[in-house]
CSV table of C-alpha atoms in Angstrom, one decimal:
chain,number,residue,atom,x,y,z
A,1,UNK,CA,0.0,0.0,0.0
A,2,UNK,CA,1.5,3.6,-0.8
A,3,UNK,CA,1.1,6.0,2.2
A,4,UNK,CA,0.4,9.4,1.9
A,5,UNK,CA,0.3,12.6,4.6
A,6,UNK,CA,-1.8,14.1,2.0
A,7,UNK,CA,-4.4,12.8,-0.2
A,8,UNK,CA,-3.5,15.1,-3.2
A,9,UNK,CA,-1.7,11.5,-5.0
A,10,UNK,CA,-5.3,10.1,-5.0
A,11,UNK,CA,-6.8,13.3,-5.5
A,12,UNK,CA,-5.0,14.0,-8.7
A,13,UNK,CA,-5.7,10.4,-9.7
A,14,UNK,CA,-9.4,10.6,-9.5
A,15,UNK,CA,-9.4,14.3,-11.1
A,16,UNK,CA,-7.8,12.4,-14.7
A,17,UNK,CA,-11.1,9.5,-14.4
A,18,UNK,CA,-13.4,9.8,-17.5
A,19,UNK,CA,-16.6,10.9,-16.6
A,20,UNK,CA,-18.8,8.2,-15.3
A,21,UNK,CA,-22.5,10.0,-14.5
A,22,UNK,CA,-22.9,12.6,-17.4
A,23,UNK,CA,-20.4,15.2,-16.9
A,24,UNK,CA,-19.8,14.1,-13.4
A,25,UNK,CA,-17.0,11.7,-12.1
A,26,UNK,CA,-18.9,9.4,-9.4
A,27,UNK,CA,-16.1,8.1,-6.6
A,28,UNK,CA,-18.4,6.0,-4.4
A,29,UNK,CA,-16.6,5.2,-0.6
A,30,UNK,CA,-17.8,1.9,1.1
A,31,UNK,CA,-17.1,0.5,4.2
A,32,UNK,CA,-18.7,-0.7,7.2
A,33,UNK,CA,-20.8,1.6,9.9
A,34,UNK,CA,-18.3,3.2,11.7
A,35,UNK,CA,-14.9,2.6,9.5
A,36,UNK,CA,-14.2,6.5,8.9
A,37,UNK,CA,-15.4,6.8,5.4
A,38,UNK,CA,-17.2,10.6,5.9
A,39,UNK,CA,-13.9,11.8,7.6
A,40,UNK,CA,-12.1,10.2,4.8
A,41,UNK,CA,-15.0,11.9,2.0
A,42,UNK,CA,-14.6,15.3,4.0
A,43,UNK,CA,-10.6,14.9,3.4
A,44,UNK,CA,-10.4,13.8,0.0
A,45,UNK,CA,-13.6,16.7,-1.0
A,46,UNK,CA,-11.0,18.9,0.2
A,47,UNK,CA,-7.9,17.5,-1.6
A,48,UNK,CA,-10.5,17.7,-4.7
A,49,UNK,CA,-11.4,21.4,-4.6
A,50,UNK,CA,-14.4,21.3,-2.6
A,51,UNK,CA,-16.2,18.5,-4.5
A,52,UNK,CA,-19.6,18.1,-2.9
A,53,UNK,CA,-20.1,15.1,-0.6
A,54,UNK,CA,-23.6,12.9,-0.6
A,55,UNK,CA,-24.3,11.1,2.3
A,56,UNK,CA,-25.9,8.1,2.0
A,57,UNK,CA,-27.3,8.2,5.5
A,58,UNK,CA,-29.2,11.3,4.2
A,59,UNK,CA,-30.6,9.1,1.7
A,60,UNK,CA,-31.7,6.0,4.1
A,61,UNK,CA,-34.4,6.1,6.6
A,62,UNK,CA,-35.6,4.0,9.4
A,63,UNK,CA,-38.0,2.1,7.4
A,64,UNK,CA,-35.3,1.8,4.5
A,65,UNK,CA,-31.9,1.6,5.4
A,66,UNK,CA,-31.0,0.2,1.8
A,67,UNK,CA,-33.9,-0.1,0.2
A,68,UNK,CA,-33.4,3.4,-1.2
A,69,UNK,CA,-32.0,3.0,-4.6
A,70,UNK,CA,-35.2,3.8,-6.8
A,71,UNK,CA,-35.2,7.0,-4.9
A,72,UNK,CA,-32.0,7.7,-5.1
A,73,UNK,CA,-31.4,6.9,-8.9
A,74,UNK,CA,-34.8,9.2,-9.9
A,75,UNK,CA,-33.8,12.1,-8.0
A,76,UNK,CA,-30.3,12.3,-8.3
A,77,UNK,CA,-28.4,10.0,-10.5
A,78,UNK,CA,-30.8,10.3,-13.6
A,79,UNK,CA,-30.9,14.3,-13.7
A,80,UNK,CA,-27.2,14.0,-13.1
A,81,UNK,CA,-26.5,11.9,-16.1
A,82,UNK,CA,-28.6,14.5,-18.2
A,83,UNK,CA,-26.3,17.2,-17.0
A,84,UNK,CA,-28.9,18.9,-15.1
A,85,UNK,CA,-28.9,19.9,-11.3
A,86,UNK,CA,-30.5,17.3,-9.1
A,87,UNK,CA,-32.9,18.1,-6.3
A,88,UNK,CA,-33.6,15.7,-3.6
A,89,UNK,CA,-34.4,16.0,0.1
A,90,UNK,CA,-32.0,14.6,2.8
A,91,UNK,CA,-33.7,12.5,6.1
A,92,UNK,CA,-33.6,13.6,9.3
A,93,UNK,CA,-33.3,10.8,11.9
A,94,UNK,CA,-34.2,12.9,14.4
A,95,UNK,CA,-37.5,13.8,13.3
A,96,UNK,CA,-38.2,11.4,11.0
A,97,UNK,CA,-39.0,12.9,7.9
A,98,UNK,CA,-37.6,14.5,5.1
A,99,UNK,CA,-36.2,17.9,4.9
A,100,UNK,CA,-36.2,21.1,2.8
A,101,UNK,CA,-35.1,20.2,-0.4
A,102,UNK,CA,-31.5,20.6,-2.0
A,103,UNK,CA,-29.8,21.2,-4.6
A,104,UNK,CA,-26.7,19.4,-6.3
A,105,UNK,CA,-25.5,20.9,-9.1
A,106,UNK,CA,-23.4,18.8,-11.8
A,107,UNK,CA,-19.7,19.2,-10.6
A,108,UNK,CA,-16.6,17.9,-12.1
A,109,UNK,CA,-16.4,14.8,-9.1
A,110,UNK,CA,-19.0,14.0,-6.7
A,111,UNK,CA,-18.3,11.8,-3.8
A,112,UNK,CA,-21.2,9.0,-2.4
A,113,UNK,CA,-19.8,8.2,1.1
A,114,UNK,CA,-22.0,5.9,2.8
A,115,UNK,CA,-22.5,1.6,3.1
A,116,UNK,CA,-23.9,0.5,0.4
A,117,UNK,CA,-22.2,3.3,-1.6
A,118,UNK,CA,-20.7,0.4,-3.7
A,119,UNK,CA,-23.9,-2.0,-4.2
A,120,UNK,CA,-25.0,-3.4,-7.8
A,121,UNK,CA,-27.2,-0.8,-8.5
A,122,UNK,CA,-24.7,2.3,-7.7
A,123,UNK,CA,-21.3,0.5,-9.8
A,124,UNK,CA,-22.1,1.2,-13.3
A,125,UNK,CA,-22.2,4.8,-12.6
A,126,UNK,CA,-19.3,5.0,-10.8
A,127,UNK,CA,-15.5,6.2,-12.1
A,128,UNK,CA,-13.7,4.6,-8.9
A,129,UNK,CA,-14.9,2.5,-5.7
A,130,UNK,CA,-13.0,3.0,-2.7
A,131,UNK,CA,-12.8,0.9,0.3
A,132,UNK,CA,-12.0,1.7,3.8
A,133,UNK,CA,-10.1,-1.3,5.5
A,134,UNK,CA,-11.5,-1.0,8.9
A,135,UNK,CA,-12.8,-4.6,10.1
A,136,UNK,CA,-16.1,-4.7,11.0
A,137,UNK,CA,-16.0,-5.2,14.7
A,138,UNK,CA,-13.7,-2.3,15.1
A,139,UNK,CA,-16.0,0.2,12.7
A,140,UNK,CA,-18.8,-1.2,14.7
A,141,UNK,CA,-17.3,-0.6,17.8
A,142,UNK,CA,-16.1,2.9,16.7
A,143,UNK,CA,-19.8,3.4,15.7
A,144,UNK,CA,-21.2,2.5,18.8
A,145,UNK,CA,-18.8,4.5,20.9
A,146,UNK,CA,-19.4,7.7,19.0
A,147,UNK,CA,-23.3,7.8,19.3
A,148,UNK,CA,-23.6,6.5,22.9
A,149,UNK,CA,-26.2,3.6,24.8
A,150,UNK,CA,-29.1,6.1,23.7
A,151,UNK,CA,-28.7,4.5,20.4
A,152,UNK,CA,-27.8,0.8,21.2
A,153,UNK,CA,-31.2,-0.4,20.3
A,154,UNK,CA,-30.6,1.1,16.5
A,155,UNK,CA,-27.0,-0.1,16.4
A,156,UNK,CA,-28.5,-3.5,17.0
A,157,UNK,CA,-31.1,-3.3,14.0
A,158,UNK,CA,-28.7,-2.0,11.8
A,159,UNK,CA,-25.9,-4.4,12.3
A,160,UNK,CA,-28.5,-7.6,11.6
A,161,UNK,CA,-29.4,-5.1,8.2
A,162,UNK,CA,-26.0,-4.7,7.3
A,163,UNK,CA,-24.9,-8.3,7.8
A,164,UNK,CA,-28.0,-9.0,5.3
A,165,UNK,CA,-26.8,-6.5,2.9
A,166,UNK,CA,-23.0,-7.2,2.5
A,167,UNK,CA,-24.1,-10.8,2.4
A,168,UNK,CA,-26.0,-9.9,-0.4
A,169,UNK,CA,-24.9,-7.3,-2.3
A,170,UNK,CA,-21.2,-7.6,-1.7
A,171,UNK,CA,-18.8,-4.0,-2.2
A,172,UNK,CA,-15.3,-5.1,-1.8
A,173,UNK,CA,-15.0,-7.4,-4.1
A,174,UNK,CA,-15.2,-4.5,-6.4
A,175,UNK,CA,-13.3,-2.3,-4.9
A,176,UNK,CA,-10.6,-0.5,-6.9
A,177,UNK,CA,-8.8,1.3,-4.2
A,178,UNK,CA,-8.4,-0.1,-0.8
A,179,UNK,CA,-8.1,2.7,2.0
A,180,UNK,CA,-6.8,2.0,5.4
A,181,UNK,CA,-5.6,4.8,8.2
A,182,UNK,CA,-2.6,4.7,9.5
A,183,UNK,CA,-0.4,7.1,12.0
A,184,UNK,CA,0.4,9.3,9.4
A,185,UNK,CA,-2.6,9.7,7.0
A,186,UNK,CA,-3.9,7.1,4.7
A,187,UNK,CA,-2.7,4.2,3.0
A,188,UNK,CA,-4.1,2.8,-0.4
A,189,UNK,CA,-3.5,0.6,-3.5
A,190,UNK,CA,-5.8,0.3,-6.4
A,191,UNK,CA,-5.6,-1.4,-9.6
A,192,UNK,CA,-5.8,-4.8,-10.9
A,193,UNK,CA,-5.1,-7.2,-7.6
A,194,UNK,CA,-6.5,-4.5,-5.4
A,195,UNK,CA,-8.6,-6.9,-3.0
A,196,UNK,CA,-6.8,-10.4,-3.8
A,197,UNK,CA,-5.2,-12.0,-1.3
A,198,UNK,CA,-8.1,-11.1,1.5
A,199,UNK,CA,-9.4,-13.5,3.6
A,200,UNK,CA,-13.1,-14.0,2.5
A,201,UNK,CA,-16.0,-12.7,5.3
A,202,UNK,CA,-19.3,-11.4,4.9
A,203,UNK,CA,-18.7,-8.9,3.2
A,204,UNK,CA,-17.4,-10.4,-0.1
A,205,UNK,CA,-20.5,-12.4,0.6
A,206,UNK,CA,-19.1,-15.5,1.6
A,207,UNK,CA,-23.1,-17.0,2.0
A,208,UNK,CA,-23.7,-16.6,5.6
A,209,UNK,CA,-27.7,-16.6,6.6
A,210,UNK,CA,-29.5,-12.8,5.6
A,211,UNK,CA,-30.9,-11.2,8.9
């Protein structure tokens, strides 16, 4: 793996992708709950000029925590292929319901961060697939640490969800830039090879029961 104190290597490398979406380079970072990946998006949006950032869990909802690709593809990734802005309204998990509506204009790179940001239904729109290398206990410890007990009920649900997901509808194995953290930034490879060698689990689907 090549490590970096600065993104700008990957950033430049992402910057020279042919379009993918329309006009719009889609960079879609997967990982499991907890491993880092909107830190890493807020870092590499940076490295990238300011490139807009979409948050998957903006897209999900309690009742749909990935069954939000319809939704996602008619209000965002179809007017984006057309070149025009795309208006959709982000969930708020606090009151349970959509918000006011945004706006996301057509930019040069647009960053998905979010699990499931990889899924079949996301890949043939995207220019590159990045995966953070945190295993899943640790990004689900991570997870659970950061929002507290008041929350331990959801973090249940949503492990048993993403379990059935990743079982299904494996990321990784697609992956053409691993990401892992390290003391002095980030360390990646991409390319052909990317994700051989790796120990199979759940998630590159390795047929465990759906929960």
């Amino acid at each position: 793996m090549e490590s970096h104190q600065s993104l700008a290597p990957l950033a430049r490398e992402i910057s020279t992708l042919p379009p993918s979406l329309g006009p719009v380079r889609l960079v879609g970072i997967d990982g499991h709950a907890g491993s880092g990946k909107s830190t890493f998006a807020g870092r590499l949006a940076e490295e990238l000029g300011g490139a807009p950032v979409l948050h998957l869990d903006d897209v999900a909802t309690h009742e749909e925590l990935f069954a939000w690709p319809d939704r996602l593809r008619a209000q965002v990734l179809d007017p984006l292929a057309a070149g025009h802005p795309a208006r959709w309204a982000p969930y708020d998990w606090v009151a349970r319901r959509f918000g006011p509506e945004q706006v996301l204009e057509p930019a040069e790179v647009l960053l998905v961060e979010g699990v499931g940001a990889g899924r079949r239904a996301l890949r043939p729109h995207l220019a590159r697939l990045l995966w953070m290398e945190t295993p899943r206990a640790e990004s689900w410890g991570r997870g659970r640490h950061r929002d507290g007990r008041e929350l331990s009920d959801f973090w249940d649900g949503w492990e048993r969800a993403e379990l059935a997901h990743f079982s299904d509808d494996p990321s990784r194995p697609f992956a053409d830039t691993l990401v892992r953290q390290s003391g002095t930034g980030y360390e990646w490879s991409s390319g052909t090879g990317a994700t051989a060698g790796r120990t199979t689990s759940v998630t590159e689907g390795d047929g465990l029961p759906r929960a």
